[in-house]
Amino acid sequence: QKEVEQNSGPLSVPEGAIASLNCTYSDRGSQSFFWYRQYSGKSPELIMSIYSNGDKEDGRFTAQLNKASQYVSLLIRDSQPSDSATYLCAVRGGDTNAGKSTFGDGTTLTVKP
Amino acid sequence: GAGVSQTPSNKVTEKGKYVELRCDPISGHTALYWYRQSLGQGPEFLIYFQGTGAADDSGLPNDRFFAVRPEGSVSTLKIQRTERGDSAVYLCASSEHGVTEAFFGQGTRLTVV
């Protein structure tokens, strides 16, 4: 079992719809959670970080964290074709694992006009 | 500089050769990370520096890989006796501290022929 699991997709949604991306992790001591967007041939770009249970909203993006269920998600509202990319979930541990982030293999999102 | 800078962007080398990959982090960032990414996979952790010291090098695959950060800023990843399996995109990231968000450079695509 991988430490960070994501559905590989592809996930396809129509323009204007809500895209829901999910991630589960195995280390209960994890403290920090990040979502990165990666366009083909480019490096990962940080779009959201979340550190405590609940929701965090930033523009069209909402990150949701449930530490008890070891689950983190990203919602993209009013999806645009420019949102088409691979979304990477990253999890950072606490204490001795601080610093090191473990990534999932990403979910590929396609937003169709 | 404004962002993380990696040089070269592309490197083609022959099997058995030695290569050095350079990373210049965001000014003032004390934490620096090296990852490598293969096609279709998420970034794989290699090593994390806090200041000049390697705080976690558990991801280095074997003793052919070594990284330094002598003055706590620029870092060099060194690979000896390169193998075709070393071909990947090598990503560098930096963060203000080991627990804050990390930002990636554009990566170095290494091809071993």
CSV table of C-alpha atoms in Angstrom, one decimal:
chain,number,residue,atom,x,y,z
A,1,GLN,CA,0.0,0.0,0.0
A,2,LYS,CA,1.3,3.4,-1.0
A,3,GLU,CA,1.7,6.0,1.8
A,4,VAL,CA,-0.4,8.5,-0.2
A,5,GLU,CA,-3.1,7.2,-2.5
A,6,GLN,CA,-5.0,9.1,-5.2
A,7,ASN,CA,-7.3,7.9,-8.0
A,8,SER,CA,-5.2,8.2,-11.1
A,9,GLY,CA,-8.2,9.2,-13.2
A,10,PRO,CA,-8.6,10.5,-15.7
A,11,LEU,CA,-11.4,12.6,-14.2
A,12,SER,CA,-13.4,14.4,-16.8
A,13,VAL,CA,-15.9,17.2,-15.9
A,14,PRO,CA,-17.7,19.7,-18.1
A,15,GLU,CA,-16.8,23.4,-17.9
A,16,GLY,CA,-18.5,25.1,-15.0
A,17,ALA,CA,-18.9,22.0,-13.0
A,18,ILE,CA,-17.3,21.1,-9.6
A,19,ALA,CA,-14.3,18.8,-9.8
A,20,SER,CA,-13.7,16.7,-6.7
A,21,LEU,CA,-10.2,15.2,-6.1
A,22,ASN,CA,-9.5,12.8,-3.3
A,23,CYS,CA,-6.4,11.6,-1.4
A,24,THR,CA,-5.9,9.2,1.5
A,25,TYR,CA,-2.7,8.8,3.5
A,26,SER,CA,-1.4,6.1,5.9
A,27,ASP,CA,0.7,8.0,8.4
A,28,ARG,CA,-1.5,9.1,11.3
A,29,GLY,CA,1.2,11.5,12.5
A,30,SER,CA,1.0,13.6,9.4
A,31,GLN,CA,0.7,17.3,10.1
A,32,SER,CA,0.7,19.2,6.8
A,33,PHE,CA,-1.2,18.6,3.6
A,34,PHE,CA,-0.7,20.2,0.2
A,35,TRP,CA,-2.2,20.2,-3.2
A,36,TYR,CA,-0.1,20.9,-6.2
A,37,ARG,CA,-1.1,21.3,-9.8
A,38,GLN,CA,1.2,20.0,-12.6
A,39,TYR,CA,0.7,20.8,-16.2
A,40,SER,CA,2.3,18.4,-18.7
A,41,GLY,CA,6.0,19.0,-19.0
A,42,LYS,CA,6.1,21.5,-16.1
A,43,SER,CA,7.0,21.3,-12.5
A,44,PRO,CA,4.4,21.1,-9.6
A,45,GLU,CA,2.8,24.4,-8.6
A,46,LEU,CA,1.5,24.8,-5.1
A,47,ILE,CA,-2.2,25.7,-5.0
A,48,MET,CA,-3.4,24.9,-1.5
A,49,SER,CA,-2.1,24.0,1.9
A,50,ILE,CA,-4.1,22.8,4.9
A,51,TYR,CA,-3.0,22.0,8.4
A,52,SER,CA,-6.1,21.5,10.6
A,53,ASN,CA,-9.4,19.6,10.2
A,54,GLY,CA,-12.1,21.3,8.3
A,55,ASP,CA,-12.4,23.3,5.1
A,56,LYS,CA,-10.1,26.0,3.7
A,57,GLU,CA,-11.2,28.1,0.8
A,58,ASP,CA,-9.1,30.1,-1.6
A,59,GLY,CA,-11.0,31.5,-4.6
A,60,ARG,CA,-12.4,28.6,-6.6
A,61,PHE,CA,-10.5,26.0,-4.6
A,62,THR,CA,-11.5,24.4,-1.3
A,63,ALA,CA,-9.3,21.9,0.5
A,64,GLN,CA,-11.0,19.6,3.1
A,65,LEU,CA,-9.1,17.7,5.7
A,66,ASN,CA,-10.3,14.9,8.0
A,67,LYS,CA,-7.4,13.6,10.1
A,68,ALA,CA,-9.6,10.9,11.8
A,69,SER,CA,-10.4,9.4,8.4
A,70,GLN,CA,-6.9,10.2,7.0
A,71,TYR,CA,-8.5,11.9,4.1
A,72,VAL,CA,-7.9,15.1,2.3
A,73,SER,CA,-9.7,16.4,-0.7
A,74,LEU,CA,-9.7,19.3,-3.2
A,75,LEU,CA,-12.8,20.8,-4.7
A,76,ILE,CA,-12.6,23.1,-7.8
A,77,ARG,CA,-15.7,25.1,-8.4
A,78,ASP,CA,-16.6,26.6,-11.8
A,79,SER,CA,-14.0,24.4,-13.5
A,80,GLN,CA,-12.3,25.9,-16.5
A,81,PRO,CA,-10.4,24.2,-19.3
A,82,SER,CA,-7.3,25.8,-17.9
A,83,ASP,CA,-7.7,23.7,-14.8
A,84,SER,CA,-6.9,20.6,-16.9
A,85,ALA,CA,-3.8,19.2,-15.3
A,86,THR,CA,-2.5,16.5,-12.9
A,87,TYR,CA,-3.2,17.3,-9.3
A,88,LEU,CA,-0.8,16.0,-6.8
A,89,CYS,CA,-1.5,15.4,-3.1
A,90,ALA,CA,1.4,15.8,-0.7
A,91,VAL,CA,1.6,14.9,2.9
A,92,ARG,CA,4.2,15.9,5.4
A,93,GLY,CA,4.8,14.2,8.7
A,94,GLY,CA,5.4,15.7,12.1
A,95,ASP,CA,8.5,15.6,14.4
A,96,THR,CA,11.1,13.4,12.9
A,97,ASN,CA,9.4,13.3,9.5
A,98,ALA,CA,9.1,17.1,9.3
A,99,GLY,CA,10.5,18.5,6.1
A,100,LYS,CA,10.0,15.4,4.0
A,101,SER,CA,6.8,15.4,1.9
A,102,THR,CA,5.4,12.2,0.4
A,103,PHE,CA,3.4,12.6,-2.8
A,104,GLY,CA,0.7,10.6,-4.4
A,105,ASP,CA,1.0,9.8,-8.1
A,106,GLY,CA,-1.6,12.4,-9.0
A,107,THR,CA,-5.1,12.6,-10.5
A,108,THR,CA,-5.4,13.8,-14.1
A,109,LEU,CA,-8.3,16.2,-14.5
A,110,THR,CA,-9.7,17.2,-17.9
A,111,VAL,CA,-12.2,20.0,-18.1
A,112,LYS,CA,-14.2,19.9,-21.3
A,113,PRO,CA,-15.5,23.1,-22.9
B,1,GLY,CA,15.9,35.4,-7.2
B,2,ALA,CA,12.1,35.4,-7.4
B,3,GLY,CA,11.8,31.6,-7.6
B,4,VAL,CA,13.7,28.4,-7.3
B,5,SER,CA,16.2,28.1,-10.2
B,6,GLN,CA,17.7,24.8,-11.4
B,7,THR,CA,20.5,24.3,-13.9
B,8,PRO,CA,20.8,22.9,-16.4
B,9,SER,CA,17.2,22.4,-17.7
B,10,ASN,CA,18.3,19.4,-19.6
B,11,LYS,CA,21.3,17.1,-19.3
B,12,VAL,CA,22.1,14.2,-21.5
B,13,THR,CA,25.0,12.0,-20.3
B,14,GLU,CA,26.5,8.7,-21.1
B,15,LYS,CA,26.1,5.7,-18.9
B,16,GLY,CA,28.9,5.6,-16.3
B,17,LYS,CA,29.5,9.4,-16.3
B,18,TYR,CA,29.4,11.8,-13.4
B,19,VAL,CA,26.8,14.6,-13.3
B,20,GLU,CA,26.1,17.6,-11.1
B,21,LEU,CA,22.7,19.3,-10.9
B,22,ARG,CA,22.4,22.7,-9.3
B,23,CYS,CA,19.6,24.3,-7.3
B,24,ASP,CA,19.4,28.0,-6.3
B,25,PRO,CA,16.6,28.3,-3.7
B,26,ILE,CA,14.3,31.3,-3.0
B,27,SER,CA,16.3,33.9,-1.1
B,28,GLY,CA,15.9,33.4,2.6
B,29,HIS,CA,14.6,29.9,2.5
B,30,THR,CA,16.4,27.7,5.0
B,31,ALA,CA,14.9,24.4,3.9
B,32,LEU,CA,15.8,22.8,0.6
B,33,TYR,CA,14.6,19.5,-0.9
B,34,TRP,CA,15.5,17.3,-3.8
B,35,TYR,CA,13.0,15.0,-5.5
B,36,ARG,CA,13.0,13.0,-8.7
B,37,GLN,CA,10.0,12.3,-10.8
B,38,SER,CA,9.4,9.6,-13.4
B,39,LEU,CA,6.7,9.8,-16.0
B,40,GLY,CA,3.3,9.1,-14.6
B,41,GLN,CA,4.4,9.2,-11.0
B,42,GLY,CA,4.5,11.7,-8.2
B,43,PRO,CA,7.8,13.3,-7.0
B,44,GLU,CA,9.9,10.9,-5.0
B,45,PHE,CA,11.8,12.3,-2.0
B,46,LEU,CA,15.5,12.2,-2.1
B,47,ILE,CA,17.0,14.5,0.5
B,48,TYR,CA,16.1,17.5,2.7
B,49,PHE,CA,18.5,20.2,3.9
B,50,GLN,CA,17.9,22.5,6.8
B,51,GLY,CA,20.6,25.1,6.5
B,52,THR,CA,23.8,23.5,5.6
B,53,GLY,CA,23.1,20.1,6.9
B,54,ALA,CA,21.2,17.2,5.5
B,55,ALA,CA,18.3,16.7,7.9
B,56,ASP,CA,17.0,13.6,6.1
B,57,ASP,CA,18.7,11.7,3.3
B,58,SER,CA,16.6,8.6,3.6
B,59,GLY,CA,15.4,8.9,0.0
B,60,LEU,CA,18.8,8.7,-1.7
B,61,PRO,CA,18.6,5.4,-3.6
B,62,ASN,CA,22.3,4.3,-3.1
B,63,ASP,CA,25.8,5.7,-2.5
B,64,ARG,CA,26.1,6.9,-6.1
B,65,PHE,CA,23.9,9.8,-5.1
B,66,PHE,CA,25.2,12.7,-2.9
B,67,ALA,CA,24.1,16.2,-2.3
B,68,VAL,CA,25.7,19.2,-0.6
B,69,ARG,CA,24.7,22.7,0.5
B,70,PRO,CA,27.9,24.1,1.9
B,71,GLU,CA,26.7,27.7,2.5
B,72,GLY,CA,23.1,27.0,3.3
B,73,SER,CA,21.9,28.4,0.0
B,74,VAL,CA,22.8,26.8,-3.4
B,75,SER,CA,22.7,23.0,-3.4
B,76,THR,CA,24.3,20.5,-5.8
B,77,LEU,CA,23.0,17.0,-6.4
B,78,LYS,CA,25.8,14.7,-7.5
B,79,ILE,CA,25.4,11.4,-9.3
B,80,GLN,CA,28.3,9.1,-9.9
B,81,ARG,CA,28.5,6.3,-12.4
B,82,THR,CA,25.2,7.2,-13.9
B,83,GLU,CA,22.9,4.4,-15.0
B,84,ARG,CA,20.0,4.4,-17.5
B,85,GLY,CA,17.6,4.0,-14.6
B,86,ASP,CA,18.7,7.3,-13.2
B,87,SER,CA,16.9,9.0,-16.1
B,88,ALA,CA,14.1,11.2,-14.7
B,89,VAL,CA,13.3,14.8,-13.9
B,90,TYR,CA,15.1,16.0,-10.8
B,91,LEU,CA,13.1,18.6,-8.9
B,92,CYS,CA,14.4,21.0,-6.3
B,93,ALA,CA,12.1,22.8,-3.9
B,94,SER,CA,12.6,25.3,-1.1
B,95,SER,CA,10.6,26.5,1.9
B,96,GLU,CA,11.0,29.2,4.5
B,97,HIS,CA,11.2,26.5,7.2
B,98,GLY,CA,10.9,22.8,7.2
B,99,VAL,CA,7.2,22.9,8.1
B,100,THR,CA,6.0,25.6,5.6
B,101,GLU,CA,4.9,25.4,2.0
B,102,ALA,CA,7.5,24.3,-0.5
B,103,PHE,CA,7.9,25.8,-4.0
B,104,PHE,CA,9.5,23.9,-6.8
B,105,GLY,CA,12.0,24.9,-9.5
B,106,GLN,CA,11.4,24.0,-13.1
B,107,GLY,CA,13.4,20.8,-12.8
B,108,THR,CA,16.4,19.2,-14.6
B,109,ARG,CA,15.5,16.5,-17.1
B,110,LEU,CA,18.4,14.0,-16.9
B,111,THR,CA,18.7,11.4,-19.7
B,112,VAL,CA,21.3,8.7,-19.4
B,113,VAL,CA,22.1,7.0,-22.7
